[in-house]
Coordinates of C-alpha atoms and ligand atoms in Angstrom, one line a residue:
M1 CA 100.5 103.5 70.9
T2 CA 98.1 107.0 70.5
R3 CA 94.7 106.5 72.1
K4 CA 93.8 108.0 75.5
T5 CA 95.9 110.9 76.5
S6 CA 96.5 110.3 80.4
V7 CA 99.0 112.6 81.6
T8 CA 99.3 116.1 80.9
S9 CA 101.8 119.0 81.8
N10 CA 103.8 121.7 80.1
L11 CA 105.2 118.4 78.8
A12 CA 104.3 117.1 75.6
P13 CA 101.1 115.3 76.3
V14 CA 102.0 111.3 77.2
A15 CA 99.2 108.1 75.7
L16 CA 98.9 105.1 77.7
P17 CA 98.9 102.0 75.3
D18 CA 96.0 101.0 73.3
N19 CA 94.9 97.3 73.2
V20 CA 96.7 96.3 69.4
W21 CA 100.3 97.6 71.8
R22 CA 99.9 95.9 74.7
R23 CA 99.0 92.8 72.8
Q24 CA 102.4 92.7 71.3
F25 CA 103.9 93.6 73.8
R26 CA 103.1 91.0 76.1
M27 CA 104.4 88.9 73.3
K28 CA 107.3 89.6 72.4
L29 CA 108.4 89.9 75.8
G30 CA 106.6 87.2 77.6
G31 CA 109.2 85.1 74.5
W32 CA 112.1 86.7 75.0
Y33 CA 112.0 86.2 79.1
A34 CA 111.4 82.8 77.7
R35 CA 114.9 82.4 76.0
H36 CA 116.7 85.1 77.9
A37 CA 115.6 85.0 81.8
R38 CA 118.3 84.2 84.8
D39 CA 118.4 80.9 86.7
L40 CA 118.2 83.7 90.1
P41 CA 117.5 80.9 93.4
W42 CA 114.2 83.0 94.0
R43 CA 112.7 82.2 90.6
R44 CA 112.8 78.7 91.8
Q45 CA 110.4 79.4 95.0
S46 CA 106.7 79.7 95.3
D47 CA 107.0 80.2 99.1
P48 CA 105.6 84.1 99.6
Y49 CA 108.1 83.8 102.3
A50 CA 111.2 83.3 100.4
I51 CA 109.9 85.2 98.1
W52 CA 109.4 88.1 100.6
V53 CA 113.1 87.8 101.9
S54 CA 114.3 88.0 98.8
E55 CA 112.2 91.2 97.4
I56 CA 113.5 93.0 100.7
M57 CA 117.1 91.8 99.9
L58 CA 117.4 93.2 96.0
Q59 CA 116.0 96.7 97.5
Q60 CA 118.9 98.8 97.4
T61 CA 121.4 95.8 96.7
Q62 CA 123.1 93.8 93.8
V63 CA 121.5 90.0 92.1
A64 CA 125.3 88.6 93.2
T65 CA 125.6 90.2 96.5
V66 CA 122.3 88.5 97.6
G67 CA 122.9 85.1 96.5
P68 CA 124.6 83.9 99.5
Y69 CA 123.1 86.1 101.8
F70 CA 119.3 84.3 100.5
A71 CA 120.5 81.3 100.9
R72 CA 121.5 81.4 104.4
F73 CA 119.4 83.6 105.9
L74 CA 116.3 80.9 104.7
A75 CA 118.8 78.6 106.3
A76 CA 118.9 80.0 109.6
F77 CA 115.3 81.1 109.0
P78 CA 112.8 78.4 107.5
T79 CA 109.1 80.2 108.5
I80 CA 107.9 82.9 109.3
A81 CA 107.0 81.6 112.7
A82 CA 111.4 80.2 113.0
L83 CA 111.5 84.6 111.7
A84 CA 109.3 85.9 114.4
A85 CA 110.5 83.9 117.3
A86 CA 114.0 85.0 116.6
D87 CA 116.2 87.5 118.1
R88 CA 116.8 90.3 117.0
Q89 CA 120.4 90.3 117.1
E90 CA 120.5 86.4 115.4
V91 CA 118.5 88.1 112.7
L92 CA 120.9 91.4 112.4
R93 CA 124.3 88.9 112.5
H94 CA 122.6 86.9 109.3
W95 CA 122.0 90.8 107.9
E96 CA 125.5 91.6 108.4
G97 CA 127.3 93.4 105.4
L98 CA 124.1 93.6 103.5
G99 CA 123.4 97.1 105.0
Y100 CA 120.5 99.4 105.3
Y101 CA 119.4 97.5 108.6
R102 CA 116.1 98.4 108.8
R103 CA 114.7 96.1 106.6
A104 CA 116.2 94.0 108.4
R105 CA 114.4 95.3 111.5
Q106 CA 110.7 95.9 110.1
M107 CA 110.9 92.3 108.4
H108 CA 111.4 90.8 112.0
E109 CA 108.3 93.0 113.1
A110 CA 106.0 91.8 110.1
A111 CA 106.9 88.4 110.9
A112 CA 105.9 88.7 114.1
V113 CA 102.4 90.5 112.9
I114 CA 102.2 87.5 109.9
V115 CA 102.4 84.9 113.3
G116 CA 99.6 87.2 115.6
E117 CA 97.4 87.6 113.2
H118 CA 97.6 85.6 109.9
G119 CA 98.3 82.6 112.2
G120 CA 101.7 82.4 110.1
Q121 CA 101.0 82.4 106.7
F122 CA 101.6 85.2 104.5
P123 CA 98.3 87.2 103.6
R124 CA 97.0 87.2 100.0
D125 CA 95.2 90.4 100.6
Q126 CA 97.2 93.5 99.5
Q127 CA 95.6 95.9 102.4
A128 CA 96.5 93.2 104.4
V129 CA 100.0 93.2 103.1
R130 CA 100.2 96.6 102.7
R131 CA 100.0 97.6 105.8
L132 CA 102.7 95.1 107.6
P133 CA 106.1 97.2 108.6
G134 CA 108.4 97.3 105.1
I135 CA 106.3 96.9 102.8
G136 CA 105.4 99.3 99.9
C137 CA 103.5 99.5 97.3
Y138 CA 105.7 97.7 94.8
T139 CA 106.9 94.8 97.3
A140 CA 103.6 93.8 97.9
G141 CA 102.7 93.7 94.2
A142 CA 105.4 91.3 93.8
I143 CA 105.2 89.3 96.3
L144 CA 101.6 88.9 95.8
S145 CA 101.7 88.5 91.6
I146 CA 105.1 86.2 92.0
A147 CA 103.4 84.2 94.7
F148 CA 100.0 83.8 94.3
D149 CA 99.4 85.1 90.6
A150 CA 97.8 88.2 91.5
R151 CA 97.1 90.9 89.2
Q152 CA 99.3 93.7 90.7
P153 CA 101.1 95.9 88.9
I154 CA 104.7 96.8 89.9
L155 CA 106.6 99.4 89.6
E156 CA 110.8 100.0 90.7
A157 CA 113.8 101.8 89.9
N158 CA 114.5 99.6 86.4
T159 CA 110.2 99.6 85.5
L160 CA 110.1 102.7 85.9
R161 CA 112.9 103.7 83.5
L162 CA 111.5 100.9 80.8
W163 CA 108.2 102.5 81.3
S164 CA 109.1 106.4 80.8
R165 CA 111.5 105.1 78.1
L166 CA 108.4 103.1 76.3
L167 CA 106.0 106.3 76.8
G168 CA 108.2 108.6 75.5
Y169 CA 107.7 110.2 78.9
R170 CA 110.2 113.3 79.4
G171 CA 108.9 114.1 82.9
D172 CA 110.3 113.5 86.5
P173 CA 109.2 109.6 87.0
R174 CA 108.6 110.1 90.3
S175 CA 106.9 113.4 90.5
A176 CA 103.0 112.5 91.5
A177 CA 101.7 113.1 88.1
G178 CA 104.9 110.8 86.8
Q179 CA 103.8 108.0 89.6
Q180 CA 100.3 108.0 88.4
L181 CA 101.2 107.5 84.6
L182 CA 103.6 105.1 84.9
W183 CA 101.7 102.7 88.0
A184 CA 98.3 102.8 85.1
A185 CA 100.4 102.0 82.2
A186 CA 102.1 99.0 84.9
E187 CA 98.7 98.1 85.6
I188 CA 96.9 98.6 82.2
V189 CA 99.3 96.1 80.6
L190 CA 99.3 93.0 82.7
P191 CA 97.7 90.0 81.4
R192 CA 94.8 88.3 82.9
R193 CA 96.9 85.4 83.7
G194 CA 100.7 84.2 84.5
C195 CA 101.2 88.3 86.0
G196 CA 103.5 87.3 88.6
T197 CA 106.5 85.8 85.4
F198 CA 104.9 88.9 83.8
N199 CA 106.2 91.4 86.1
Q200 CA 109.5 89.2 86.4
A201 CA 109.9 89.9 82.5
L202 CA 109.5 94.2 82.9
M203 CA 112.2 93.4 85.2
E204 CA 114.4 91.6 83.5
L205 CA 114.2 93.6 80.6
G206 CA 114.7 96.8 82.5
S207 CA 118.1 95.6 84.3
Q208 CA 120.0 93.7 81.7
V209 CA 118.6 95.9 78.4
C210 CA 116.7 99.1 79.2
L211 CA 119.9 100.3 81.1
P212 CA 120.3 103.5 82.4
R213 CA 123.7 104.8 80.7
G214 CA 123.6 102.8 77.3
P215 CA 120.5 100.8 76.8
R216 CA 120.8 97.8 74.3
C217 CA 118.4 98.5 71.3
E218 CA 119.9 96.7 69.3
A219 CA 118.6 93.8 71.4
C220 CA 115.5 94.9 72.7
P221 CA 112.7 92.6 72.0
V222 CA 109.6 95.8 72.5
A223 CA 112.4 98.4 70.3
L224 CA 109.6 98.7 67.6
L225 CA 107.4 99.9 70.0
C226 CA 109.4 101.9 71.9
R227 CA 108.2 105.7 72.3
A228 CA 111.5 106.8 73.2
Q229 CA 113.9 104.4 70.8
A230 CA 111.8 106.2 67.8
E231 CA 112.3 109.7 68.9
R232 CA 116.5 108.9 69.5
A233 CA 115.6 109.8 72.8
Q234 CA 117.1 107.3 75.3
A235 CA 119.7 109.2 76.9
E236 CA 117.6 112.2 78.0
I237 CA 114.6 109.8 79.1
P238 CA 114.8 109.6 82.1
P239 CA 115.9 113.0 83.1
A240 CA 119.1 112.4 85.1
Q241 CA 118.3 113.3 89.5
V242 CA 120.7 116.1 90.9
K243 CA 122.3 113.7 93.5
P244 CA 123.4 116.1 97.0
P245 CA 126.8 116.4 97.0
T246 CA 128.9 114.4 98.5
E247 CA 130.7 115.7 102.1
A248 CA 134.1 114.3 103.3
R249 CA 133.9 113.4 107.1
H250 CA 136.9 112.4 109.8
E251 CA 135.7 109.7 112.5
A252 CA 137.6 107.6 115.0
A253 CA 136.4 104.4 116.7
V254 CA 138.2 103.6 119.9
V255 CA 139.3 99.9 121.2
I256 CA 139.5 100.1 124.7
R257 CA 140.4 97.4 126.3
R258 CA 140.1 96.5 130.1
G259 CA 142.6 92.9 130.2
Q260 CA 141.2 90.8 128.1
K261 CA 138.2 92.5 127.1
V262 CA 137.2 94.8 124.5
L263 CA 134.0 97.8 125.0
L264 CA 130.5 97.6 122.8
L265 CA 128.2 100.3 122.8
E266 CA 124.4 99.2 121.1
C267 CA 123.9 101.2 118.7
P268 CA 120.8 103.8 120.1
A269 CA 116.9 103.3 118.6
G270 CA 116.0 105.4 115.8
G271 CA 119.1 105.2 114.2
R272 CA 120.5 103.8 110.7
W273 CA 122.5 101.2 112.8
A274 CA 119.5 99.7 115.5
G275 CA 120.1 97.0 117.3
L276 CA 123.9 96.1 115.9
W277 CA 126.4 96.5 118.4
D278 CA 130.0 98.7 117.8
F279 CA 133.4 100.2 119.0
P280 CA 132.8 103.8 120.4
R281 CA 132.9 105.9 117.5
Y282 CA 133.0 109.5 117.1
R283 CA 133.4 112.3 114.3
L284 CA 136.2 114.4 114.5
H285 CA 136.8 117.9 115.1
S286 CA 140.6 118.0 115.8
A287 CA 143.1 117.7 113.2
A288 CA 146.2 117.5 115.2
E289 CA 146.9 114.0 116.8
A290 CA 146.8 115.4 120.5
E291 CA 144.3 117.0 120.7
V292 CA 142.6 114.4 118.4
C293 CA 143.7 112.2 121.6
S294 CA 141.9 114.6 124.4
E295 CA 138.8 114.8 121.7
L296 CA 138.3 111.1 122.0
A297 CA 139.2 110.4 125.4
E298 CA 136.4 113.6 126.2
A299 CA 133.9 111.8 123.7
V300 CA 134.3 108.6 125.8
R301 CA 133.8 109.6 128.9
N302 CA 130.9 112.1 128.3
Q303 CA 128.9 108.8 126.0
T304 CA 130.0 106.2 128.7
G305 CA 131.2 107.4 131.5
V306 CA 134.4 105.1 131.1
V307 CA 137.7 107.2 131.7
V308 CA 140.4 105.8 129.3
R309 CA 144.2 106.6 128.2
L310 CA 144.3 107.0 124.0
G311 CA 147.3 104.8 123.2
R312 CA 148.3 104.6 119.0
R313 CA 146.3 105.1 116.1
L314 CA 145.8 100.9 114.8
A315 CA 144.8 101.5 111.4
T316 CA 142.8 103.9 108.8
F317 CA 139.6 103.0 107.1
K318 CA 137.9 104.7 104.1
H319 CA 134.6 104.1 103.7
S320 CA 131.2 105.5 102.0
V321 CA 127.8 105.6 103.6
T322 CA 125.0 107.7 101.3
R323 CA 126.7 111.1 100.4
Y324 CA 129.6 111.1 102.9
R325 CA 132.9 109.8 102.3
I326 CA 134.3 108.5 105.6
T327 CA 138.3 108.9 106.6
L328 CA 137.5 106.6 110.2
D329 CA 140.6 106.2 112.4
C330 CA 140.7 103.3 114.5
Y331 CA 142.4 104.2 118.2
E332 CA 143.0 101.8 120.6
A333 CA 142.9 102.9 124.4
D334 CA 143.1 101.6 128.2
Y335 CA 140.0 101.7 130.9
V336 CA 141.5 104.1 134.0
S337 CA 138.2 104.0 135.9
S338 CA 134.6 104.9 135.5
P339 CA 133.5 107.0 138.0
A340 CA 129.8 107.8 136.7
R341 CA 127.7 105.8 134.5
P342 CA 125.9 108.6 132.3
N343 CA 122.0 108.1 132.8
D344 CA 121.3 108.5 129.1
G345 CA 124.0 106.5 127.8
P346 CA 123.9 103.6 125.6
R347 CA 123.5 100.2 126.5
T348 CA 127.8 98.8 126.6
Q349 CA 129.1 95.4 127.2
W350 CA 132.9 94.4 127.9
L351 CA 133.3 91.5 125.7
E352 CA 136.5 88.5 125.1
P353 CA 137.4 89.1 121.0
A354 CA 136.1 85.6 120.6
S355 CA 132.7 86.0 121.4
L356 CA 132.1 88.9 118.5
E357 CA 131.4 86.7 116.4
S358 CA 127.7 86.3 117.4
Y359 CA 127.4 89.7 117.6
P360 CA 125.8 92.1 114.6
L361 CA 128.7 94.8 113.9
C362 CA 128.4 97.1 110.8
T363 CA 130.9 96.3 108.4
T364 CA 134.0 98.9 109.9
G365 CA 132.7 97.7 113.1
R366 CA 133.7 93.7 111.7
E367 CA 136.7 95.2 110.3
I368 CA 138.4 96.3 113.5
S369 CA 136.9 93.0 115.6
R370 CA 139.6 91.5 113.4
L371 CA 141.9 93.6 113.9
V372 CA 141.8 92.6 118.0
Ligands
SF4_401 S1 114.3 100.2 72.7 FE1 115.6 100.9 74.1 S2 115.1 102.0 75.0 FE2 113.4 101.0 74.4 S3 112.7 100.6 76.0 FE3 113.7 99.0 74.5 S4 116.1 99.1 75.4 FE4 114.9 100.7 76.2

């Protein structure tokens, strides 16, 4: 593959693939993909909207999880115009359980932009696509190449690792130098036609064969073209990322009952769960049960203006959010009075338990709703 050196640093120089390498690579990859491509629902689509939905859902989420969400979302919002016209709460309800709710909020905003500025048609122009909320370089390249066969490269987690190994790049692939090299490789290798299929083949190879740990080099169609394989350096490329240490957290949620109803809050704008609804939930600082009860009663009063009498603990959930390992205790409480509502408090609603079904809740919020 030796030709032009594209990135130098304190590491050994790395070359971009030459013509011969590129031709062989396309041929081998194309043949392999024709035999091994998985039959995924979004691969049967040419509608840019459906491809957009799948690409956004697949960010941070496994293929097996996305399948049913993808079908339900398109059934509920079959066109960009339908998505734009939908209530945000309804959109979030269809996203519930997928996590990373910012993706749904931004898709909803982007749909409104497409209706307002592009007549409801997904734009073909790369700059226009990049201006849509929630669409970065990778997503724009994926949608445009798959839906319109535009000659646009892609680089995401799987192809980042694949290209690092193919080129034998030992630096950090997320650094500026690494990004420059790997995007250049992803672009230079594109065929004249069939870029969408080619990009999907790259992602398939990265996710199914060139695995993060234990790549299946014996089954790899491009093993003879791979620098990491030649140097037996698969385990060192790319270098392991240093992850922040995990942190234990203790939280509590409160089910406040007033007759047949329970109190829910709308999660504030700018937060991880903005637009979703939740039971009042707080980080706990006390350990002893009696102190926990007074801490929670005070927190509820400060946030909502509602005075409560804490009752028993209903359940404990353990879950993780980013680097936090959370133990969430769920308490019940009785409404006593609501003397003064704070001006800057969140929007609240007293709801019949049955009506919670139509409200978007976070995963633990939904589990608590099943308790009540
Ligand atoms: S030979 Fe191994 S390391 Fe190289 S691209 Fe194939 S699977 Fe990845």
